[in-house]
C-alpha positions as a printed NumPy array, in Angstrom:
array([[ -88.548,  -42.083,  -47.37 ],
       [ -92.152,  -43.182,  -46.918],
       [ -93.122,  -46.679,  -47.886],
       [ -96.72 ,  -45.602,  -48.312],
       [ -97.122,  -42.191,  -50.047],
       [-100.413,  -41.62 ,  -48.2  ],
       [ -98.457,  -41.293,  -44.944],
       [ -96.666,  -38.205,  -46.196],
       [ -97.865,  -34.939,  -44.652],
       [ -99.06 ,  -32.31 ,  -47.071],
       [ -98.886,  -29.577,  -44.435],
       [ -95.347,  -28.646,  -43.392],
       [ -94.535,  -28.702,  -39.705],
       [ -95.035,  -25.244,  -38.226],
       [ -92.728,  -25.683,  -35.241],
       [ -89.159,  -24.689,  -35.924],
       [ -86.624,  -25.232,  -33.173],
       [ -84.063,  -22.661,  -34.275],
       [ -86.24 ,  -19.561,  -33.672],
       [ -87.42 ,  -21.007,  -30.362],
       [ -83.872,  -21.726,  -29.222],
       [ -82.743,  -18.299,  -30.414],
       [ -85.487,  -16.642,  -28.368],
       [ -84.625,  -18.696,  -25.267],
       [ -80.918,  -17.923,  -25.627],
       [ -81.612,  -14.217,  -26.217],
       [ -83.739,  -14.038,  -23.047],
       [ -81.089,  -15.91 ,  -21.06 ],
       [ -78.354,  -13.573,  -22.317],
       [ -80.38 ,  -10.482,  -21.429],
       [ -81.091,  -11.854,  -17.963],
       [ -77.419,  -12.706,  -17.501],
       [ -76.35 ,   -9.19 ,  -18.548],
       [ -78.849,   -7.638,  -16.136],
       [ -77.649,   -9.852,  -13.284],
       [ -74.011,   -9.105,  -14.105],
       [ -74.692,   -5.377,  -14.262],
       [ -76.567,   -5.521,  -10.954],
       [ -73.673,   -7.391,   -9.334],
       [ -71.143,   -4.838,  -10.627],
       [ -73.32 ,   -1.957,   -9.44 ],
       [ -73.588,   -3.49 ,   -5.966],
       [ -69.83 ,   -4.113,   -5.881],
       [ -69.077,   -0.49 ,   -6.824],
       [ -71.664,    0.77 ,   -4.355],
       [ -70.042,   -1.307,   -1.596],
       [ -66.561,   -0.068,   -2.558],
       [ -67.679,    3.565,   -2.41 ],
       [ -69.488,    3.075,    0.903],
       [ -66.458,    1.404,    2.481],
       [ -63.869,    3.845,    1.175],
       [ -62.102,    1.368,   -1.1  ],
       [ -62.332,    3.676,   -4.104],
       [ -60.86 ,    6.585,   -2.141],
       [ -58.011,    4.368,   -0.919],
       [ -57.181,    3.348,   -4.469],
       [ -57.249,    6.968,   -5.61 ],
       [ -54.864,    8.007,   -2.81 ],
       [ -52.42 ,    5.238,   -3.72 ],
       [ -52.419,    6.358,   -7.351],
       [ -51.781,    9.979,   -6.352],
       [ -48.868,    8.964,   -4.112],
       [ -47.363,    6.876,   -6.928],
       [ -47.645,    9.788,   -9.342],
       [ -46.071,   12.21 ,   -6.843],
       [ -43.558,    9.551,   -6.014]])
């Protein structure tokens, strides 16, 4: 691999890309889950505030009584 053996490094490279990429991906996934959960919470909160959940529940009860 090396034409001149003196060019070879005796100390192995300390930077490994796999752990770094794993850490970046893990942080991105956690952030994505938090954002998704926040969006769902806001959507449910809006639905409750605007009566959408109650409307859905009434439709289900009418279908059951049907």
